[in-house]
Coordinates of C-alpha atoms in Angstrom, one line a residue:
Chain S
X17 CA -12.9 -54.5 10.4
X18 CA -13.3 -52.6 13.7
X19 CA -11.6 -49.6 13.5
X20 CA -12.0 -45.9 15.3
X21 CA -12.4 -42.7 13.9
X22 CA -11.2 -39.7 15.3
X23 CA -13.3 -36.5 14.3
X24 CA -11.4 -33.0 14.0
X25 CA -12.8 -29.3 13.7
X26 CA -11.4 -29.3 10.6
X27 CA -8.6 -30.8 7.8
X28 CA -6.0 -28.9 9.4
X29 CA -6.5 -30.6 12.3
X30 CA -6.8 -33.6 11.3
X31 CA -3.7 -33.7 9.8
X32 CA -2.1 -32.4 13.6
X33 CA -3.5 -35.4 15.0
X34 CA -2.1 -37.9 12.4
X35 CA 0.9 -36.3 12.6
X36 CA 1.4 -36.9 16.0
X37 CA 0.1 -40.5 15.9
X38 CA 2.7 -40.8 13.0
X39 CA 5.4 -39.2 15.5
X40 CA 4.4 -41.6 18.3
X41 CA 4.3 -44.5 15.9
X42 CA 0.6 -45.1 15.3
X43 CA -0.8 -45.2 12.2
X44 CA -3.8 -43.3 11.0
X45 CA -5.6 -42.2 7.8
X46 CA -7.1 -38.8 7.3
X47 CA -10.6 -39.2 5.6
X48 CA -13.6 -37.5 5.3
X49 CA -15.7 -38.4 8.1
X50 CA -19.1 -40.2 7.0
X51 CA -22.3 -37.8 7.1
X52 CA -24.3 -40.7 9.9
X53 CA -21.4 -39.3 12.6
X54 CA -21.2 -36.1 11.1
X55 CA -24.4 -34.2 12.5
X56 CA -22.9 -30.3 11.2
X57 CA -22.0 -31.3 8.0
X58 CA -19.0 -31.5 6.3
X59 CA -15.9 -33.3 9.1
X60 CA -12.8 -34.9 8.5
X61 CA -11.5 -37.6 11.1
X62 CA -8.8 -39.5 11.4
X63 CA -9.5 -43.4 11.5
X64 CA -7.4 -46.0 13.6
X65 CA -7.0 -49.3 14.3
X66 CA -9.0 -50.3 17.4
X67 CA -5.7 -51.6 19.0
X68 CA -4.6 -48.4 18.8
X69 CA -7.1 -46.6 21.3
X70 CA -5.4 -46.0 24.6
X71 CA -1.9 -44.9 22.5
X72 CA -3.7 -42.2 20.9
X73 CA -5.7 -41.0 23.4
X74 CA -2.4 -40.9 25.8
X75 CA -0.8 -39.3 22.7
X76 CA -3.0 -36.5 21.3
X77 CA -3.5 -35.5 25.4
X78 CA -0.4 -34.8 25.7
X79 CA 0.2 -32.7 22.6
X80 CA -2.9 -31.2 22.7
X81 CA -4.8 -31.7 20.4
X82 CA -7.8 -34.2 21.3
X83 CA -10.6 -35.2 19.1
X84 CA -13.6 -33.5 18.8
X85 CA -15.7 -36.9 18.8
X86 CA -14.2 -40.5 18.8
X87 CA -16.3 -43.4 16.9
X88 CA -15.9 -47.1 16.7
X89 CA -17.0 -48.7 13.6
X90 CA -18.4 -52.4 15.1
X91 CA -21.0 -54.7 13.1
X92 CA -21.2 -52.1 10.3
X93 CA -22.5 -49.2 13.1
X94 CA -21.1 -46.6 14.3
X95 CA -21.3 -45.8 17.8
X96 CA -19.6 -42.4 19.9
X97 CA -17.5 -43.9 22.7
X98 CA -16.0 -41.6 25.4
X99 CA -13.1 -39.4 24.6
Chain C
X27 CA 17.6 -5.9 -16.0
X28 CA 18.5 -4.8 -12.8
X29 CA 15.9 -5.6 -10.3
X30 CA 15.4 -3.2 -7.7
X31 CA 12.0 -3.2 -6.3
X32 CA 12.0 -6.6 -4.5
X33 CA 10.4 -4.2 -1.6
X34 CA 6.8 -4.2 -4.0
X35 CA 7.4 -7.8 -5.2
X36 CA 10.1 -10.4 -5.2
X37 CA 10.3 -10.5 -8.9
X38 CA 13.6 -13.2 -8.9
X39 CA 12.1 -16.3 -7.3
X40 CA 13.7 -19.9 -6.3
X41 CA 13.9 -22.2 -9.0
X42 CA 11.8 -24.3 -6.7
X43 CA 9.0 -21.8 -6.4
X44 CA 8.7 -21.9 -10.0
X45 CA 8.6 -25.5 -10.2
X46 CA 5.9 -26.0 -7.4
X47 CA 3.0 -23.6 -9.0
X48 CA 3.5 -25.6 -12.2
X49 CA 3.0 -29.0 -10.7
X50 CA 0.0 -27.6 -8.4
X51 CA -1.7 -26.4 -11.1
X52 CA -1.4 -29.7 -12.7
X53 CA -2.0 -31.9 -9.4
X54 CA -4.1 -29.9 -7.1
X55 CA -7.1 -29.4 -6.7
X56 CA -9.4 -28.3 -2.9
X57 CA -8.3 -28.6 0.1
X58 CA -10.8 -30.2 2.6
X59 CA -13.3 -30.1 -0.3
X60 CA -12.8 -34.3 -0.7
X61 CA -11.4 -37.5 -0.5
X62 CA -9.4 -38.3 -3.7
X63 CA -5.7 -37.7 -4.4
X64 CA -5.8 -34.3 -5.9
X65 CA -8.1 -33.3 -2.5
X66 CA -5.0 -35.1 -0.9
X67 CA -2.2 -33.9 -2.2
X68 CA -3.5 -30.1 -2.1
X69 CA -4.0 -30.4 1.9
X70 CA -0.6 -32.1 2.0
X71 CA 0.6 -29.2 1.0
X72 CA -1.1 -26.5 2.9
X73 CA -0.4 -28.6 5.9
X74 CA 3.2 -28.5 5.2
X75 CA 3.3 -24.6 4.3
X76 CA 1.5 -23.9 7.7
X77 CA 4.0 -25.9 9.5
X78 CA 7.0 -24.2 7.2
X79 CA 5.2 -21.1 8.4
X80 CA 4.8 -21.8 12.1
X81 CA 8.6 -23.2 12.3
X82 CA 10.3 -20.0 11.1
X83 CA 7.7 -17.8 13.1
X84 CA 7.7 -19.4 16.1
X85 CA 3.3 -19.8 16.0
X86 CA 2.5 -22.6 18.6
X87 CA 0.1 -24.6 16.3
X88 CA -0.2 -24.8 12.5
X89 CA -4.1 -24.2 13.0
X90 CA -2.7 -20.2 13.9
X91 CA -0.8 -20.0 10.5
X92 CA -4.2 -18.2 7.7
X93 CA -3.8 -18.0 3.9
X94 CA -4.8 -14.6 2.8
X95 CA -4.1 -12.9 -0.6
X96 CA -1.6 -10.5 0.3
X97 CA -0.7 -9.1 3.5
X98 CA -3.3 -6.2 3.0
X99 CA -6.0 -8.5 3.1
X100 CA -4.4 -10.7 6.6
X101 CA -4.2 -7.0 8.1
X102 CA -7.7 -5.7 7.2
X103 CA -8.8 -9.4 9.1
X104 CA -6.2 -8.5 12.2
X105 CA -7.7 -4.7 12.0
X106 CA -11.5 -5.6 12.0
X107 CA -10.8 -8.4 14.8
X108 CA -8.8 -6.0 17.3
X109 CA -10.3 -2.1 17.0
X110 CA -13.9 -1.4 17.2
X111 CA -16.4 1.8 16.7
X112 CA -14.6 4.3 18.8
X113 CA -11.6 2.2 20.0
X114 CA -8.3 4.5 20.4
X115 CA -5.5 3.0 18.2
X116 CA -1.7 4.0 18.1
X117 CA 0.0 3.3 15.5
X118 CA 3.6 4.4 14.1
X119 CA 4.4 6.9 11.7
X120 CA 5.5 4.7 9.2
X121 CA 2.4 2.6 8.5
X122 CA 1.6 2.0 5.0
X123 CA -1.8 2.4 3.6
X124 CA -2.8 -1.2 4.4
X125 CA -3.3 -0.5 7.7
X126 CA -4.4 2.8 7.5
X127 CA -7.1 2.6 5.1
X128 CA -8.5 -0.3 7.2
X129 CA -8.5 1.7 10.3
X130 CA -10.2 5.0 8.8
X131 CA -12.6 2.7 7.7
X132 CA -13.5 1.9 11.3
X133 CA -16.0 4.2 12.7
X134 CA -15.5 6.9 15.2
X135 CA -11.9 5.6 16.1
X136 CA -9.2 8.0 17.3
X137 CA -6.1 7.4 15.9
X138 CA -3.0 8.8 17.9
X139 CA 0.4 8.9 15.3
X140 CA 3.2 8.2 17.0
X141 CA 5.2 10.2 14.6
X142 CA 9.2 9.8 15.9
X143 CA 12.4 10.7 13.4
X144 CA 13.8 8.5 11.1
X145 CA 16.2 5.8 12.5
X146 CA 15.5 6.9 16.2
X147 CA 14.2 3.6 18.1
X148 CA 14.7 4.8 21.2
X149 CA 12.7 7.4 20.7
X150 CA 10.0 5.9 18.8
X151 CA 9.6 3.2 21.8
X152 CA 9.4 6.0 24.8
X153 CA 6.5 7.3 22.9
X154 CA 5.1 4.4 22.3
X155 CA 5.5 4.1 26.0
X156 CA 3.7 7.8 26.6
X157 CA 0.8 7.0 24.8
X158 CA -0.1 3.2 26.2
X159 CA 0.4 4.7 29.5
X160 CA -2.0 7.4 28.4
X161 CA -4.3 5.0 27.5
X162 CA -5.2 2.9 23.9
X163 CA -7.5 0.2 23.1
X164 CA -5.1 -1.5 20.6
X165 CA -1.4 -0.6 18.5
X166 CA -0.8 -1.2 14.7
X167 CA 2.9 -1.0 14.0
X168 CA 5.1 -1.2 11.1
X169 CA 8.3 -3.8 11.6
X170 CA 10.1 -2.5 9.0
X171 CA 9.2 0.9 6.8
X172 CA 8.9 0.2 3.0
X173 CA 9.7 3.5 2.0
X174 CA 12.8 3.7 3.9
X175 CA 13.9 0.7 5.7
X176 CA 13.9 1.8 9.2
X177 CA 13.3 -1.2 11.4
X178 CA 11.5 0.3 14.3
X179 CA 12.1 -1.3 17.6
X180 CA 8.9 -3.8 17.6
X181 CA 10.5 -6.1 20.3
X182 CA 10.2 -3.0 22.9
X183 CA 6.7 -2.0 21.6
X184 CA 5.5 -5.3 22.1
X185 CA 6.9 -5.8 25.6
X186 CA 5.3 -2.3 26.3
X187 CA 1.8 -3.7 24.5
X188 CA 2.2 -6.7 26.9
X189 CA 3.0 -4.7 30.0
X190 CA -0.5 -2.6 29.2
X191 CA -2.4 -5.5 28.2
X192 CA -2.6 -3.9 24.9
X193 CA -3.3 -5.7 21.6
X194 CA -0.6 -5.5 18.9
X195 CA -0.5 -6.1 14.9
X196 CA 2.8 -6.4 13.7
X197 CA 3.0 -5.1 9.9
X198 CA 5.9 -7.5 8.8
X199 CA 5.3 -6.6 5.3
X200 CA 9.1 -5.8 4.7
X201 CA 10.7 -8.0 7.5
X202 CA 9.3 -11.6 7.3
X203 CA 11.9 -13.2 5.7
X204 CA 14.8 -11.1 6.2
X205 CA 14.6 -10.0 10.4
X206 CA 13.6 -12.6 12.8
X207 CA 10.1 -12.5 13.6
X208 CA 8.8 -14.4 16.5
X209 CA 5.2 -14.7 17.6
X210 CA 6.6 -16.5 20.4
X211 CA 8.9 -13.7 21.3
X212 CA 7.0 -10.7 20.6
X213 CA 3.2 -12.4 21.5
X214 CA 1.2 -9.8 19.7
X215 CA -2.7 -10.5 18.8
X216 CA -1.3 -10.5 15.1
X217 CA 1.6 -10.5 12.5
X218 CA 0.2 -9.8 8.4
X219 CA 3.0 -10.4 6.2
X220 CA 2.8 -10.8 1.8
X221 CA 4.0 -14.1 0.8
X222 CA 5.1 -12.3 -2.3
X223 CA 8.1 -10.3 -1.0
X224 CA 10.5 -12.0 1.1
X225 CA 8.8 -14.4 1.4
X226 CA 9.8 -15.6 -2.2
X227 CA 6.4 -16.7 -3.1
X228 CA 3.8 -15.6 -6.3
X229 CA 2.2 -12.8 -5.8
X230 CA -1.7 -13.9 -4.0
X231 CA -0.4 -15.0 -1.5
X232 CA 0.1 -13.7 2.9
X233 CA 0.2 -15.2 6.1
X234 CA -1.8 -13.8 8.9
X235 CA -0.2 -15.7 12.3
X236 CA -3.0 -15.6 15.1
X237 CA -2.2 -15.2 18.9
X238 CA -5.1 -15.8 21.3
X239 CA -7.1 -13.0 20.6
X240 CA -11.2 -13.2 18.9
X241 CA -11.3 -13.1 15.8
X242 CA -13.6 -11.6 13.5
X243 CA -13.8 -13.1 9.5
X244 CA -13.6 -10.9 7.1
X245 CA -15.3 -13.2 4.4
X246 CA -18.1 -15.7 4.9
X247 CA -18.2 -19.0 3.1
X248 CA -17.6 -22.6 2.2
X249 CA -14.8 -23.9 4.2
X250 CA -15.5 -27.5 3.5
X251 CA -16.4 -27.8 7.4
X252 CA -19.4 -28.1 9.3
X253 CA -21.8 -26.7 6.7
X254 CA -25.0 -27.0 8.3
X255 CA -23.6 -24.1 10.2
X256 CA -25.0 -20.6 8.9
X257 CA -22.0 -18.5 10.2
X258 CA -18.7 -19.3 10.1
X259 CA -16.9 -22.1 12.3
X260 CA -15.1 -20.9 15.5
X261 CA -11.8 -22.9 14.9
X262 CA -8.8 -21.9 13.2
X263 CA -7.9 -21.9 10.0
X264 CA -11.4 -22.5 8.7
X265 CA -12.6 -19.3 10.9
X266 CA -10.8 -16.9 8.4
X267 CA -10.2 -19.2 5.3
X268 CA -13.8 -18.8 3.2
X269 CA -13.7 -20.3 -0.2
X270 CA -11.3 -22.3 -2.3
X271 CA -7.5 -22.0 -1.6
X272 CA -4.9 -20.3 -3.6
X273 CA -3.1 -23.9 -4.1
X274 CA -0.8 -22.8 -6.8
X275 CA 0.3 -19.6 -4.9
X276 CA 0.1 -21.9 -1.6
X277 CA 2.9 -24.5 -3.2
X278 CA 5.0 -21.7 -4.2
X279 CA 4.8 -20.1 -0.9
X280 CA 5.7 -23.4 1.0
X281 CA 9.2 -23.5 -1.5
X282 CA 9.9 -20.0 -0.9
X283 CA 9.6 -20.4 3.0
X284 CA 11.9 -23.8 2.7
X285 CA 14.7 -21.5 0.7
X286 CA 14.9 -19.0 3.9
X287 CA 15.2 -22.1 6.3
X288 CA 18.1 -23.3 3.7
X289 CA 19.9 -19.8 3.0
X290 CA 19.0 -18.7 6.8
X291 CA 17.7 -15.4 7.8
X292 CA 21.0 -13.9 8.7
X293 CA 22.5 -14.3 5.5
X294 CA 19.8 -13.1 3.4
X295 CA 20.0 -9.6 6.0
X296 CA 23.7 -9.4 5.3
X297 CA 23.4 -9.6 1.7
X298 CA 20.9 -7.1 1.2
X299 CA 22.7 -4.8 3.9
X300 CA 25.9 -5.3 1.5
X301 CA 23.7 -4.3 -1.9
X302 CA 22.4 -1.1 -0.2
X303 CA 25.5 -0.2 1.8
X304 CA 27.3 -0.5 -1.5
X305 CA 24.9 1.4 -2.8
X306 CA 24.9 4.2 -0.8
X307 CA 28.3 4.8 -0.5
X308 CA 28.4 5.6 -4.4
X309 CA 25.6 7.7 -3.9
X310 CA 26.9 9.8 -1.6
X311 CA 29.7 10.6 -3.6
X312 CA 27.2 12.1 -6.3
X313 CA 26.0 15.7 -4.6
X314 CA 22.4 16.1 -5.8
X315 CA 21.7 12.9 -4.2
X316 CA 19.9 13.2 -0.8
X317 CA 20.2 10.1 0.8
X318 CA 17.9 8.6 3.6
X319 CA 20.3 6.0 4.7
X320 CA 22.1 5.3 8.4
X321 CA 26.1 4.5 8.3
X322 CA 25.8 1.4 9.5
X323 CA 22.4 0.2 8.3
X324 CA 22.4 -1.1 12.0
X325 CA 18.2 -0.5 11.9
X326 CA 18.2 0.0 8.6
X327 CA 17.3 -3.6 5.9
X328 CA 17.4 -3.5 2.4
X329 CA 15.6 -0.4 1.5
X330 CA 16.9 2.8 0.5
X331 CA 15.3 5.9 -0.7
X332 CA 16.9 8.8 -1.8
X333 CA 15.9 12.2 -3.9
X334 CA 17.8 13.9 -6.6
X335 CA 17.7 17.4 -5.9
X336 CA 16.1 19.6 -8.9
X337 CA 14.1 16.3 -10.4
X338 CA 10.6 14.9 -10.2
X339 CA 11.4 11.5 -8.7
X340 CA 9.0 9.9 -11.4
X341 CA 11.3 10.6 -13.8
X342 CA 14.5 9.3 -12.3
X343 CA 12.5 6.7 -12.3
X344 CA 11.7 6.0 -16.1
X345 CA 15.0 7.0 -16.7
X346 CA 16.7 4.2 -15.1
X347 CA 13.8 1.9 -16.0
X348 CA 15.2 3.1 -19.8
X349 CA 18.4 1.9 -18.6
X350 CA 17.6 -1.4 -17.4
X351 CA 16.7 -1.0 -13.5
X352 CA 13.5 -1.4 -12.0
X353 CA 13.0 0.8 -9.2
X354 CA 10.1 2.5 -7.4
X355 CA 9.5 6.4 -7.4
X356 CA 6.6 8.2 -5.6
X357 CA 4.9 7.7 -2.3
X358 CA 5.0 4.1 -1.6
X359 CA 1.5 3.9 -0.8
X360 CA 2.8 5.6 2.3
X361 CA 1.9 8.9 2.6
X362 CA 1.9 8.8 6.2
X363 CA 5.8 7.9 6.0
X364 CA 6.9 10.6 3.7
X365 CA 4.6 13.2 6.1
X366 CA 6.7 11.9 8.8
X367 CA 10.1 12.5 7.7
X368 CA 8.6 15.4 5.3
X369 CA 9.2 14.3 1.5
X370 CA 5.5 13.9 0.9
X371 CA 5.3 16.6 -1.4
X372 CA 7.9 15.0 -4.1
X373 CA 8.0 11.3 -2.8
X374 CA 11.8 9.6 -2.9
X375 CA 13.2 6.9 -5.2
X376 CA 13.4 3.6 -3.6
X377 CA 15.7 0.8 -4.0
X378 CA 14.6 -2.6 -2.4
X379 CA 16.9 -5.3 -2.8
X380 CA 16.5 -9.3 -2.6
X381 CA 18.4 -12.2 -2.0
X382 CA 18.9 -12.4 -5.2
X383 CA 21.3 -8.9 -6.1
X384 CA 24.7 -8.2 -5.4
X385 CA 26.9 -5.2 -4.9
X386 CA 27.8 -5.1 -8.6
X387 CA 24.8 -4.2 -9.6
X388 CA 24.3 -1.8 -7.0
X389 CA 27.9 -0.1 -8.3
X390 CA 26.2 -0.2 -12.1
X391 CA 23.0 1.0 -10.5
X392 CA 24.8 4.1 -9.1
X393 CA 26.8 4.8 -12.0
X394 CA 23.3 4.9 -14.1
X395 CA 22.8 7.3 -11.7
X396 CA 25.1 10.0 -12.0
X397 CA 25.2 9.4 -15.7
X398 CA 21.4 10.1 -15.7
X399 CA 22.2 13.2 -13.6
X400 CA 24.7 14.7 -15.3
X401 CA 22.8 14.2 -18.4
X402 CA 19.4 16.0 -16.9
X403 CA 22.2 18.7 -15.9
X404 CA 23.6 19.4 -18.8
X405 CA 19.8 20.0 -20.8

């Protein structure tokens, strides 16, 4: 299924960005990011629906805290799309 | 037993605290080390102790909120961040070895000791005042002393740090969870604090809450986080967290911050101000007793050290250990203090009380006391 993920400097920030999806009303899933997007070894991201996309950009903006990277996951690929 | 030495560790803990070591040790395992439920549950939980953490201390961003060992350890990381080779430093004259041993370790610095009387914040902040304008790279103060539980008047040295453009580390060794401590208020480059003290968590554990100052790790290592990296990542918390977490010690921690939000910080100060006063107002009816204690305890938490004149502290010490009450004789680790208000050739006694005392034992406490005197007196 298409989906995004969002990748963070770290766990703890991961969880800062779920959290304020969660607070806004979006879901999201902390995860280890897979090592193909993940060029420094070692990430965590946070994935989300790709309905989803414009509400969590809008909402991690404004609390500040925007991904490092943003993927979509699209015929089994996963490609860096604009933050 | 009477416990009165909650100033070195908290002994009397939250049932909760308890409760939480046992399950992580059972449940937890890494955080940001993997992807399965005991990786999950562990980060769930550090996550939730930062943001305990950043709540009751006012830190802008979980991410500011580092696990250290102890609050020695979160200050030699503030220390080696802030002062350099041949930076000036001021610092008060009530710091405690934990920030003093860090800073003579520091080559070449010059160290200015702003050395005021006991219980004299006004003082002590116009020469704080003489010396930034004179001129220092960075300030190291004490909130609270542990020897004698003078709260020296941090909110003014602060403002003054800020006015100078100054960085300051807050020792909150003896205040975090008993005196409101605010990195929003106060904005200092650091605050260290022991998770193991008022905190009401096991011993291994501290805080060190992060301004916007550089900093500079004090360990290198795994962080679970960009590992191709040969040096340690620039972002918070990773930045200063090197190697597997203290989960157990974390999970405490995060119950024993939730019962200050529940009790509330005022409370706990006015009970321990009610143990000590009590305290002190049998001592002073006993006349070898020298007492280092304000009337009022108006700048003054729940600390009190006193001498018994004609005996070696130690042993007032193991005698009321004999009788049931755990206090602390000697120097504290803070010979610097006892310089300062000149007991550092004998050291004092030292009461430090918790959430968990009350004025009865203080009133059995003091009794011990004079019975221990007399006693001594009479052979």
């Amino acid at each position: 299924m298409e989906h995004y993920l969002l990748i963070a400097r770290s766990v703890t920030h991961a969880q800062r960005m779920e959290k304020a999806l969660r607070d806004a009303g979006v879901r999201g899933t902390v995860l280890r990011a897979p090592t193909q997007i993940n060029p420094k070894g070692c990430s965590y991201a946070v994935r989300i629906e790709a309905s989803h996309l414009d509400l969590t950009r809008t909402v991690l903006a404004a609390m500040k805290v925007p991904p490092v990277h943003i993927y979509i996951l699209s015929s089994g690929e996963y490609r860096e799309v604009a933050l | 037993m009477i416990y009165f030495d909650a100033g070195a560790t908290t002994l009397e803990k939250p049932t909760a605290v308890r409760a939480a070591v046992a399950e992580a040790i059972a449940t937890m395992c890494s955080p940001g080390r993997g992807g399965y439920p005991a990786t999950r549950k562990a980060e769930e939980t550090a996550f939730a102790c930062r943001n305990e953490a950043a709540a009751l201390f006012g830190v802008d961003s979980p991410e500011k909120v580092i696990f250290t060992s102890n609050a020695t350890h979160a200050l030699n990381i503030a220390i080696r961040s802030v002062v350099k080779p041949g930076s000036r430093v001021a610092i008060s004259g009530y710091e405690h070895n934990s920030v003093l041993r860090p800073l003579y370790a520091v080559e070449d610095i010059e160290l200015t000791v702003v050395d005021t009387p006991l219980f004299a914040p006004q003082k002590a902040w116009e020469e704080f005042r003489q010396v930034l304008q004179k001129g220092v790279d960075a300030v190291v103060c004490t909130h609270v002393s542990n020897v004698f539980g003078y709260a020296l008047p941090v909110e003014e040295i602060a403002q003054e740090c800020r006015y100078s453009g100054v960085p300051l580390i807050i020792d909150a060794s003896q205040s975090a969870g008993v005196l409101p401590v605010r990195m929003d208020v106060l904005q200092p480059a650091f605050i260290a604090m022991p998770g193991h003290k008022g905190l009401y968590g096991p011993q291994g554990t501290g805080l060190l809450l992060c301004g916007d100052s550089p900093t500079s790790p004090l360990l290198s290592g795994g962080t679970g986080s960009v590992s191709r990296l040969p040096w340690m990542p620039e972002d918070l918390p990773d930045r200063l967290e090197a190697g597997t977490h203290n989960m157990p010690g974390i999970a405490g921690l995060l119950e024993g911050l939730r019962f200050i939000r529940r009790t509330g910080l005022e409370q706990i100060a006015r009970q321990e101000r009610e143990v000590v006063a009590a305290a002190a107002e049998h001592l002073r009816q006993i006349p070898q007793v020298r007492l280092f204690a304000q009337e009022e305890f108006s700048n003054q938490t729940g600390v009190l050290s006193f001498v018994v004149e004609g005996m070696d502290c130690e042993t007032v010490g193991m005698f009321l250990a004999e009788k049931g009450i755990a206090v602390r004789a000697g120097l504290h680790c803070s010979p610097l203090a006892h310089k300062t208000v000149g007991t550092l050739e004998n050291g004092t006694v030292r009461i430090s009380v918790s959430a968990f005392n009350n004025v009865k034992q203080a009133e059995i406490f003091a009794r011990e006391l004079d019975e221990i005197i007399r006693e001594n007196a009479r052979f």
